[in-house]
PDB file of C-alpha atoms in Angstrom:
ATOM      1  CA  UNK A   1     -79.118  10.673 -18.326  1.00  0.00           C
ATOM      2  CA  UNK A   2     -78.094   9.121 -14.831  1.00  0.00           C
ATOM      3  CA  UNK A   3     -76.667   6.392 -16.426  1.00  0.00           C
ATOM      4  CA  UNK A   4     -74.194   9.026 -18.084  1.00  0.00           C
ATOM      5  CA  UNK A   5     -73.939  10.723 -15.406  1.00  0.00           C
ATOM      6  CA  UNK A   6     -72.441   7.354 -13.342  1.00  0.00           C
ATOM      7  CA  UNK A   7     -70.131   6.809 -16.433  1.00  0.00           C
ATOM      8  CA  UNK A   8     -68.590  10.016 -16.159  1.00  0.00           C
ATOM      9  CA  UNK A   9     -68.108   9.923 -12.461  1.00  0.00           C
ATOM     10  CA  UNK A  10     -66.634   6.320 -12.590  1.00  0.00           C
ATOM     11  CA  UNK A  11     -63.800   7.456 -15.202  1.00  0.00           C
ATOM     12  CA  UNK A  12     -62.585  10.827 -12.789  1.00  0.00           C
ATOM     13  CA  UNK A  13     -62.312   8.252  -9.848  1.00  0.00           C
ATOM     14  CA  UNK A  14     -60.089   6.024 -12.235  1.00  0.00           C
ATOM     15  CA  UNK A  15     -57.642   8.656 -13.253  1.00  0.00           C
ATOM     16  CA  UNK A  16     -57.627  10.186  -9.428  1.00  0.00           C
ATOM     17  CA  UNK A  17     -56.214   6.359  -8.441  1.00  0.00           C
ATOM     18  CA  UNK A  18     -53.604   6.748 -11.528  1.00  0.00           C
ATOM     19  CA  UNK A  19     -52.309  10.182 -10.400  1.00  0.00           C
ATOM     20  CA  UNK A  20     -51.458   9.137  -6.962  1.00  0.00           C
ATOM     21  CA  UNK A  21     -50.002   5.468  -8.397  1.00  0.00           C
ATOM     22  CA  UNK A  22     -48.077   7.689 -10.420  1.00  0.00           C
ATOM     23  CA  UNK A  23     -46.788   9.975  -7.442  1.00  0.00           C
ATOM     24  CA  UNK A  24     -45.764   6.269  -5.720  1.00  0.00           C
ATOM     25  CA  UNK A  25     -43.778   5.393  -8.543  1.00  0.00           C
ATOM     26  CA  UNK A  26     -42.068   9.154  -8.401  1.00  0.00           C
ATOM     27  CA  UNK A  27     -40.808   8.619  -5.245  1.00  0.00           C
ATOM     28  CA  UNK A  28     -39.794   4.986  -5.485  1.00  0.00           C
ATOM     29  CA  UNK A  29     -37.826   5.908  -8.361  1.00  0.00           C
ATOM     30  CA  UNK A  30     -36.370   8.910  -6.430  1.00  0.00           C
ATOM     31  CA  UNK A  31     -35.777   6.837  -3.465  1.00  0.00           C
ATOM     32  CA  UNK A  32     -33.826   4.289  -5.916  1.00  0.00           C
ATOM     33  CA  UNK A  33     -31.827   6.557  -7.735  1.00  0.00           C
ATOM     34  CA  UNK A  34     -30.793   8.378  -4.499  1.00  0.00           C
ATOM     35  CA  UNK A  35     -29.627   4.544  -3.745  1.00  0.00           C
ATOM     36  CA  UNK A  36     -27.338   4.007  -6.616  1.00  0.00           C
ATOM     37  CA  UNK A  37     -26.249   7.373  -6.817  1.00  0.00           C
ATOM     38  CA  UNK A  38     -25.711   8.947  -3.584  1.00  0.00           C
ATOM     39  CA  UNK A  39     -25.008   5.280  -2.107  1.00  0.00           C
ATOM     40  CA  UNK A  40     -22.065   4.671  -4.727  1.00  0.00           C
ATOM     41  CA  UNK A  41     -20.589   8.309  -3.913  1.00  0.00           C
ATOM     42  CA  UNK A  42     -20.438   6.957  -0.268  1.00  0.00           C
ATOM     43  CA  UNK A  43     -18.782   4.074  -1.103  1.00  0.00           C
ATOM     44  CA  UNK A  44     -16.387   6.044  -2.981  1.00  0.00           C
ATOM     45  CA  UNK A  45     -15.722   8.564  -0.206  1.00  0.00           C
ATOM     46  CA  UNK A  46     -15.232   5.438   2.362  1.00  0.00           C
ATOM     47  CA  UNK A  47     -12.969   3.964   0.116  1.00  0.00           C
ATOM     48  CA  UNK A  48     -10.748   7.401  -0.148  1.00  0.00           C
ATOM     49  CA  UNK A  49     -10.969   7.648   3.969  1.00  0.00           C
ATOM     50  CA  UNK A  50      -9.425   4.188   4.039  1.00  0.00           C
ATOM     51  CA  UNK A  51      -6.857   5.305   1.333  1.00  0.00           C
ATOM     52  CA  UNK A  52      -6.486   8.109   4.009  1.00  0.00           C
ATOM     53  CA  UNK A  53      -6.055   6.368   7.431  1.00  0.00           C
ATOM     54  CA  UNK A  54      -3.898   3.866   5.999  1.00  0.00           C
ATOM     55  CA  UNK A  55      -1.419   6.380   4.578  1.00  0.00           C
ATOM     56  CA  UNK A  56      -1.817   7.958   7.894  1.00  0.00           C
ATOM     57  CA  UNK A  57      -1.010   4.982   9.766  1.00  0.00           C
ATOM     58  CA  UNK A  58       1.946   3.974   7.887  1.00  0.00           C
ATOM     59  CA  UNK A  59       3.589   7.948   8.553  1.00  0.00           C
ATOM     60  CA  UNK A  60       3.020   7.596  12.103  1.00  0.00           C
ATOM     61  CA  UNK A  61       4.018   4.190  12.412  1.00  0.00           C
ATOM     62  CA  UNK A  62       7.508   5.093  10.612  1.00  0.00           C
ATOM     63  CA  UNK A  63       7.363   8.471  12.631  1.00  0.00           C
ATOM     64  CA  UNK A  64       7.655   5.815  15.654  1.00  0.00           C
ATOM     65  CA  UNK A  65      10.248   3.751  14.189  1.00  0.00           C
ATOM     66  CA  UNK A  66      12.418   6.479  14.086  1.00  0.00           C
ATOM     67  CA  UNK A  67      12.243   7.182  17.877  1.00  0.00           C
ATOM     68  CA  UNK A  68      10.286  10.297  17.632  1.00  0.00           C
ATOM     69  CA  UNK A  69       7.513  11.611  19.927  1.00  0.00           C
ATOM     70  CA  UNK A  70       3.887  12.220  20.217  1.00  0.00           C
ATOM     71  CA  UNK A  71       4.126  15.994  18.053  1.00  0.00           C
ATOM     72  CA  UNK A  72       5.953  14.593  15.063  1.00  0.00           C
ATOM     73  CA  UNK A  73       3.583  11.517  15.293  1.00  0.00           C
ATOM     74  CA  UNK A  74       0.317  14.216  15.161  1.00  0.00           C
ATOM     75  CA  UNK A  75       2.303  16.112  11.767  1.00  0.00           C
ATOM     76  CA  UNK A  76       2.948  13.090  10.030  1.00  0.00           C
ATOM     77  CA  UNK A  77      -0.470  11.552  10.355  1.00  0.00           C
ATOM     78  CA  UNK A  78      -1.971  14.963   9.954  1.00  0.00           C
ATOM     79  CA  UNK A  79      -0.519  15.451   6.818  1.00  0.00           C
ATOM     80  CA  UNK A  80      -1.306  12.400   5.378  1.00  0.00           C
ATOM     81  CA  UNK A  81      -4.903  12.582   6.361  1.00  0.00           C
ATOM     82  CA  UNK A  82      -5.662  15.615   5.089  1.00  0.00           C
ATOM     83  CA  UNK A  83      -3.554  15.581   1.975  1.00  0.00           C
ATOM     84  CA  UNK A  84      -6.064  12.162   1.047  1.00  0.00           C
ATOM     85  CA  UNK A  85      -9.104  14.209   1.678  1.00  0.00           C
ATOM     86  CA  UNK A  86     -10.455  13.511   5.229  1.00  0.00           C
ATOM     87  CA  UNK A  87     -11.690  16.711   7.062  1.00  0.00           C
ATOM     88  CA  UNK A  88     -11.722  15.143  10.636  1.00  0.00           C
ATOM     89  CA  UNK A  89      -9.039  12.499  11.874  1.00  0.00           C
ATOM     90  CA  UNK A  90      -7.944  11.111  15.366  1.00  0.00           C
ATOM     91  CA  UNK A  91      -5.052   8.875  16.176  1.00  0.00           C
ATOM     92  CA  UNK A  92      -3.654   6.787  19.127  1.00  0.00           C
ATOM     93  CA  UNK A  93      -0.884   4.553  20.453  1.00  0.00           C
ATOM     94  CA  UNK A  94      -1.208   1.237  20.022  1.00  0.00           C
ATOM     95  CA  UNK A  95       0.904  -2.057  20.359  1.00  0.00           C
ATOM     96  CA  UNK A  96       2.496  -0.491  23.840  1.00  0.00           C
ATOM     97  CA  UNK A  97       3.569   2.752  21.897  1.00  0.00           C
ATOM     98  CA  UNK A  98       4.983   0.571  18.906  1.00  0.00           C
ATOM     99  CA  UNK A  99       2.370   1.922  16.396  1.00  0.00           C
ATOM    100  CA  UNK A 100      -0.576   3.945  15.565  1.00  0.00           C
ATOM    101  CA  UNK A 101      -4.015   3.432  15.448  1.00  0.00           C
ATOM    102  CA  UNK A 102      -5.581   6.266  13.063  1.00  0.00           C
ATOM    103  CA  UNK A 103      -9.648   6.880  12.255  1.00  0.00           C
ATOM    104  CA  UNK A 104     -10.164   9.428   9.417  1.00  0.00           C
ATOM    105  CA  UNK A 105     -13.446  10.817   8.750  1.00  0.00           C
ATOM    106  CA  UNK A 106     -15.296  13.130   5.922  1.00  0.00           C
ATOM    107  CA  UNK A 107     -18.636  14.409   5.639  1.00  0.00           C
ATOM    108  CA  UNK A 108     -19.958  15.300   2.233  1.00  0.00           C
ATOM    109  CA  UNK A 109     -23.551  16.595   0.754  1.00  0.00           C
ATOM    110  CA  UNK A 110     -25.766  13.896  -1.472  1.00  0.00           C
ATOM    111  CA  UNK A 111     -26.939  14.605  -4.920  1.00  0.00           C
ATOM    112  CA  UNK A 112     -30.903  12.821  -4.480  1.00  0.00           C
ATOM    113  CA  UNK A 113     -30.937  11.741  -0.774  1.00  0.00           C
ATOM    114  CA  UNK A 114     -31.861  15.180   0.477  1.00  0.00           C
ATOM    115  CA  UNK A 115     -35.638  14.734  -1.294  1.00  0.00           C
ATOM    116  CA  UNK A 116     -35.874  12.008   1.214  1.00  0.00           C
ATOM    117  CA  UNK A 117     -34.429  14.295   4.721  1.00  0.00           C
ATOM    118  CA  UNK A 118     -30.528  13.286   4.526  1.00  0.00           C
ATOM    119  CA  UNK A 119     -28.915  16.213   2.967  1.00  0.00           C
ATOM    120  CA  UNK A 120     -25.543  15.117   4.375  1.00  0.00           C
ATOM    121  CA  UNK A 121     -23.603  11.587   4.691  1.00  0.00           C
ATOM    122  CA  UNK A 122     -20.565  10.607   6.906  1.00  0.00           C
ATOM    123  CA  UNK A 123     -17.877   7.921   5.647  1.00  0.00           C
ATOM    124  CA  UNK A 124     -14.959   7.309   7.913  1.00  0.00           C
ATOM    125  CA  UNK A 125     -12.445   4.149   8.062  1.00  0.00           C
ATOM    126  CA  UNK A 126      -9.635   3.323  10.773  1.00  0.00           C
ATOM    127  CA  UNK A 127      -6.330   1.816  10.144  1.00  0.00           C
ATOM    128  CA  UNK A 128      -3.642   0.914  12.101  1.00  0.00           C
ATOM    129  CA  UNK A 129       0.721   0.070  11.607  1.00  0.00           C
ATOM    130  CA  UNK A 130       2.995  -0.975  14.303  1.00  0.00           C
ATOM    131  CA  UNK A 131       6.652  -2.311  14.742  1.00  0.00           C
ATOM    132  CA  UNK A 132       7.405  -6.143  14.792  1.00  0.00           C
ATOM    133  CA  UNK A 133      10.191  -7.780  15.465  1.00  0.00           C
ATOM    134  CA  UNK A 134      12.053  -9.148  12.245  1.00  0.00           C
ATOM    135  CA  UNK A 135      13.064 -12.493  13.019  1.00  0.00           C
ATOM    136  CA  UNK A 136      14.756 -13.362   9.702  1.00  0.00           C
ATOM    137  CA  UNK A 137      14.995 -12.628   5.774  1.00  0.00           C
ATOM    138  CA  UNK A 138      16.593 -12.993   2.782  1.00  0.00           C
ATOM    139  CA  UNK A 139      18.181 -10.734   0.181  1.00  0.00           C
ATOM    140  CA  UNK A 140      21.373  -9.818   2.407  1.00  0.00           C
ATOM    141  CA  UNK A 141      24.909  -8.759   1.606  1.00  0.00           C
ATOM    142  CA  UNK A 142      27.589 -10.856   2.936  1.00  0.00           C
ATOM    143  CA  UNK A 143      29.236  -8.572   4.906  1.00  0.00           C
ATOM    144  CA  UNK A 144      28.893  -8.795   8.985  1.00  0.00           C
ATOM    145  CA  UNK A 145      28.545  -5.856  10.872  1.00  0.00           C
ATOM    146  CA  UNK A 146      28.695  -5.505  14.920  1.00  0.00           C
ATOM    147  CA  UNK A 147      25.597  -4.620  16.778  1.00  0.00           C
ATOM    148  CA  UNK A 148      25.235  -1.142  17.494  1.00  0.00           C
ATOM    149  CA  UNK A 149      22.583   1.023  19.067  1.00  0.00           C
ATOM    150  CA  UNK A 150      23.180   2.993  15.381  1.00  0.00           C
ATOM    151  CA  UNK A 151      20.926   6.429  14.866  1.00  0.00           C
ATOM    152  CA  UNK A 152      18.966   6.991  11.937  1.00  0.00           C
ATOM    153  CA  UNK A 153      20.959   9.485   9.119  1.00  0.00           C
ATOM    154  CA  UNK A 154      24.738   9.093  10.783  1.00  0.00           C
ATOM    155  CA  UNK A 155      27.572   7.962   9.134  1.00  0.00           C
ATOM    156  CA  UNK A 156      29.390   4.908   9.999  1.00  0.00           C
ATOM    157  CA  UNK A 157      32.878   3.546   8.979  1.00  0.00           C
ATOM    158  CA  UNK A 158      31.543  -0.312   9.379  1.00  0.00           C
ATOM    159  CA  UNK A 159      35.094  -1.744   9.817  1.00  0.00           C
ATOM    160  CA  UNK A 160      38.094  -0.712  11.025  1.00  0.00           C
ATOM    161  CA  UNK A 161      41.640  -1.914  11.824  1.00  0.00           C
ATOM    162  CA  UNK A 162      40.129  -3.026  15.416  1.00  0.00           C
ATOM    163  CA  UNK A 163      38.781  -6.608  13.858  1.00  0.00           C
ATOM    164  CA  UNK A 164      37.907  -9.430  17.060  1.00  0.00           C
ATOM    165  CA  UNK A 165      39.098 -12.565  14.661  1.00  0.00           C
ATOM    166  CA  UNK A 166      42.965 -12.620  13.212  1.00  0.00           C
ATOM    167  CA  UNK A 167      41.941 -13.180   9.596  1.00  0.00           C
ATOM    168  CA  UNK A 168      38.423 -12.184   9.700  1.00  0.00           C
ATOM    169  CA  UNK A 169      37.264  -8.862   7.659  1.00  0.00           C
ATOM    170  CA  UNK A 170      33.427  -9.231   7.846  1.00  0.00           C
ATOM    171  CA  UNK A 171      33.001 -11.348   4.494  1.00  0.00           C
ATOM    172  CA  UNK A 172      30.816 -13.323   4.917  1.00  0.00           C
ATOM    173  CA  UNK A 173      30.844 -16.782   2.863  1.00  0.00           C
ATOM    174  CA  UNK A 174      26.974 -17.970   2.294  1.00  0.00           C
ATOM    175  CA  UNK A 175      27.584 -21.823   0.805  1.00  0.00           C
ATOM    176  CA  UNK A 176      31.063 -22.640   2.330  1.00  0.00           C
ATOM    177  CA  UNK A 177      34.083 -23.704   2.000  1.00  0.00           C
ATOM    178  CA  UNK A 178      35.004 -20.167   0.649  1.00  0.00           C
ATOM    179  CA  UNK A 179      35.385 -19.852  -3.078  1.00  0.00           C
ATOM    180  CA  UNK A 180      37.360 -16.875  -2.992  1.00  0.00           C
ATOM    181  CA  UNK A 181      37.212 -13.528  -4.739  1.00  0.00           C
ATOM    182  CA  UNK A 182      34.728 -14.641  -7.126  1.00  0.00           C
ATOM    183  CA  UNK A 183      32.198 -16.322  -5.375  1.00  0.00           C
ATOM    184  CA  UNK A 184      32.850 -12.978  -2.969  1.00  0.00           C
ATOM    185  CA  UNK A 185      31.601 -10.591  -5.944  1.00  0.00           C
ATOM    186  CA  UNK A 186      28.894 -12.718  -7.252  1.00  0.00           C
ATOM    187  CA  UNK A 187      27.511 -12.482  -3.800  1.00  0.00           C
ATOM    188  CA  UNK A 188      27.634  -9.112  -3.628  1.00  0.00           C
ATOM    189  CA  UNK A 189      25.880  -8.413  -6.790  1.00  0.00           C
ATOM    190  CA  UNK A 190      23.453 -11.105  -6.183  1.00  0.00           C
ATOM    191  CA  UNK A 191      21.629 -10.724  -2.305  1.00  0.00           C
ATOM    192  CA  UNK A 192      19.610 -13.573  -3.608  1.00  0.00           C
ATOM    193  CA  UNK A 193      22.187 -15.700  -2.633  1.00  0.00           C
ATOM    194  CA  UNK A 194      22.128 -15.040   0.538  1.00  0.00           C
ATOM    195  CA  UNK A 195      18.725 -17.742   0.921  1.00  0.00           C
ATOM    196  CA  UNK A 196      16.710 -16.891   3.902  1.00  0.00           C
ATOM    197  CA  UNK A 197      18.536 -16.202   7.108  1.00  0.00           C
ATOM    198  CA  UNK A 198      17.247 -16.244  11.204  1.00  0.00           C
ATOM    199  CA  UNK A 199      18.692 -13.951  14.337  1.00  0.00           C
ATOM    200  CA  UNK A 200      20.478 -16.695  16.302  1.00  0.00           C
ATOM    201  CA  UNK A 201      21.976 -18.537  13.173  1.00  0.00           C
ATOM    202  CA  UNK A 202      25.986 -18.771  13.305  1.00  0.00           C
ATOM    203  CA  UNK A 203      27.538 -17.845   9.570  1.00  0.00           C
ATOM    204  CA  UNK A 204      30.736 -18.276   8.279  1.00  0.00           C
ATOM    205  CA  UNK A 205      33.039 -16.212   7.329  1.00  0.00           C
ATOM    206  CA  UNK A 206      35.493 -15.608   4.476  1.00  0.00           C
ATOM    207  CA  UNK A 207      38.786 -14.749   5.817  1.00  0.00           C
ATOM    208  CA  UNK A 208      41.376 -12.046   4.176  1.00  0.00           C
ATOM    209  CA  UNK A 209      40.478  -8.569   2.629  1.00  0.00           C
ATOM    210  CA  UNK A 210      39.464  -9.753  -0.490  1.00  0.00           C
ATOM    211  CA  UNK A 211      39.433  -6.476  -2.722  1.00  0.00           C
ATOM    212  CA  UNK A 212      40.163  -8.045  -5.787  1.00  0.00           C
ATOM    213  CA  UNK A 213      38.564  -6.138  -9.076  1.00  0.00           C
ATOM    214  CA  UNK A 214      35.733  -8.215  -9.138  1.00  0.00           C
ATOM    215  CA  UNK A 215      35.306  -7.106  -5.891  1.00  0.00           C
ATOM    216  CA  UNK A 216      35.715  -3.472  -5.948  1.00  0.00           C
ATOM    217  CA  UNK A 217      33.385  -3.462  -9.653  1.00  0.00           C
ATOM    218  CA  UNK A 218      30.658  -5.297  -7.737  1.00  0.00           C
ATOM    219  CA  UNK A 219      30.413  -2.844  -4.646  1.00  0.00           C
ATOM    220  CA  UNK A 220      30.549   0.147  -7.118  1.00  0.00           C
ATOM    221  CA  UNK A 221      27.188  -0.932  -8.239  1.00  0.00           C
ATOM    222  CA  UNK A 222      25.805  -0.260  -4.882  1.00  0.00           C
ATOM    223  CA  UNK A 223      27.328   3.105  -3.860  1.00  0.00           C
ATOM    224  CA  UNK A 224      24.583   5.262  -3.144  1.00  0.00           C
ATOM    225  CA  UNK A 225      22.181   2.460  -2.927  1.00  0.00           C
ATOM    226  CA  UNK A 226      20.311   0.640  -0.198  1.00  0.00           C
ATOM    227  CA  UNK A 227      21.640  -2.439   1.394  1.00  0.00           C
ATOM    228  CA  UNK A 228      20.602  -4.819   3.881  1.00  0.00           C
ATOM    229  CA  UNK A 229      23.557  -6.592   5.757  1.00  0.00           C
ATOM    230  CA  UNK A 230      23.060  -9.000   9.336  1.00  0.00           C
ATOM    231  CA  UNK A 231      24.328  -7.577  12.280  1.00  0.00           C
ATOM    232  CA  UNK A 232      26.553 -10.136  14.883  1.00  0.00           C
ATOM    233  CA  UNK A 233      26.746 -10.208  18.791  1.00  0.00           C
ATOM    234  CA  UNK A 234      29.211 -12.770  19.528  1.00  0.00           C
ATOM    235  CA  UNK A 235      32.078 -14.661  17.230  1.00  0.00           C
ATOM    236  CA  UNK A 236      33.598 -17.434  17.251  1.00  0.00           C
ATOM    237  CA  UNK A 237      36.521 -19.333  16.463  1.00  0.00           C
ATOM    238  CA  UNK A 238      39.544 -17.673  14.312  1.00  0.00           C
ATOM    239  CA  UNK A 239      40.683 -17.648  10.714  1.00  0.00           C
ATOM    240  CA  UNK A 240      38.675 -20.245   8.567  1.00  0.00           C
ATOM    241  CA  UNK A 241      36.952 -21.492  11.303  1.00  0.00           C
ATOM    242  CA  UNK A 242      35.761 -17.927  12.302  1.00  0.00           C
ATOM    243  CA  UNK A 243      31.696 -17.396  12.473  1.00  0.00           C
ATOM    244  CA  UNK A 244      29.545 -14.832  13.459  1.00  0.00           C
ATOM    245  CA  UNK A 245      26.307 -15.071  15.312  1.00  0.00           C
ATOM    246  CA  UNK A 246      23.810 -13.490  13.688  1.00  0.00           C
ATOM    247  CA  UNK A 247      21.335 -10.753  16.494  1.00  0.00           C
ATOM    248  CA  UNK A 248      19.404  -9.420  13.378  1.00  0.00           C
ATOM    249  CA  UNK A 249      19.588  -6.872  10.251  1.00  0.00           C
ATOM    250  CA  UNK A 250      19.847  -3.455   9.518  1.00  0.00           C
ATOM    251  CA  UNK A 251      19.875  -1.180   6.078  1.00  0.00           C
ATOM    252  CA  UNK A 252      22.597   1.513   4.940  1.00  0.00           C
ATOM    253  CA  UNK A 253      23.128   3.309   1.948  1.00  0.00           C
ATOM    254  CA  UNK A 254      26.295   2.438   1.054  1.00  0.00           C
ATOM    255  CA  UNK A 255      28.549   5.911   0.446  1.00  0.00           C
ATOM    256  CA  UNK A 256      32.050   4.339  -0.147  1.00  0.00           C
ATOM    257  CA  UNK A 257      34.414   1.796   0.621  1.00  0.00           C
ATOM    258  CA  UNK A 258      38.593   1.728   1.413  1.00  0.00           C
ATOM    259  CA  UNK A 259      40.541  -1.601   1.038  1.00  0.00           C
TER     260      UNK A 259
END
């Protein structure tokens, strides 16, 4: 009888020790699905605040390009912020006010974490975009226009009758001597051809109007379109011999042309 007794005793303590193994196990596996759940829903949120403060960045950065102030900075990277999901941003200067520094931020609930005391979770990521200087590139159209402090969304009549070289109409001739009309248009419908070019580098020039029908078909197919050209500060030489120097590169959208 006491021997039973012990026996009976002995097995109660055994399933006592399984009961609270099992409540270990619980909350490991709790703990570890909180971890891949909850901990790939934060990566997912940090990942959408740096979708957020880049986009952010890159508004104000342009905002800046443009020559605009502080208050149209704060709309453009509050509207790209917020429209990408973060519910808290901040943004400053950078660069010596040539870009933007921007930190968004988002706080969202977990799923499992909570069982464990964190019923919330923060993500946040910071980007930043600022102005450089472009010191050369490729892809140009030969034609040479004259530095001008120019203003974003004006219209500009690029030449005029008012030319500094007898000869000279802003063609510009990329592998010369000039080949004429031709090479002209294949030029123009190729930017390619242009190869890479630097701010400081003299380029020659391809004298007379040159507004042959090859000419005039090739600059129809940019009307309306974006073009990058080099600007000039200084020229020299006339007629054949005429080059330009180039003081760096700016983008229209070509609206029309008059030979």
């Amino acid at each position: 009888m006491y021997m039973e007794t012990k026996g009976i005793h002995a097995h109660q303590q055994e399933r006592g020790q399984s009961l609270v193994l099992y409540a270990l196990a619980l909350v490991v596996l709790v703990a570890m699905l909180a971890l891949g759940v909850d901990g790939g829903y934060a990566y997912a949120q940090r990942r959408r605040m740096q979708t957020a403060a880049d986009a952010a960045a890159l508004a104000g950065a342009r905002v800046v390009a443009l020559g605009q102030g502080a208050g149209q900075v704060e709309t453009a990277v509050h509207q790209y912020a917020t429209n990408n999901g973060a519910t808290d941003y901040s943004w400053q200067y950078i660069g010596g006010g040539r870009g933007v520094r921007v930190t968004a931020q988002t706080t969202f609930n977990t799923f499992f974490a909570g069982i464990v005391g964190l019923s919330a979770m923060t993500a946040s990521a910071t980007a930043e975009a600022s102005l450089d200087y472009l010191s050369a590139t490729g892809n140009l159209l030969p034609i040479a226009v004259r530095d001008f402090p120019f203003v974003y969304g004006e219209t500009y009549t690029l030449w005029d009758d008012d030319h500094e070289s007898p000869g000279a109409f802003g063609w510009i001739d990329w592998t010369p001597p000039a080949g004429g009309n031709n090479e002209l248009a294949e030029a123009i419908l190729n930017p390619s051809l242009s190869g890479w070019r630097q701010i400081g580098e003299w380029i020659n020039t391809q004298t007379g109007v040159s507004g042959s029908r090859a000419v005039r078909d090739a600059l129809d197919y940019w009307i309306g379109k974006h073009i990058t050209v080099p600007l000039y500060d200084q020229v020299s030489g006339t007629g054949n011999n005429t080059r330009y120097r180039i003081s760096g590169f700016a983008e229209f959208v070509l609206t029309g042309y008059n030979f």
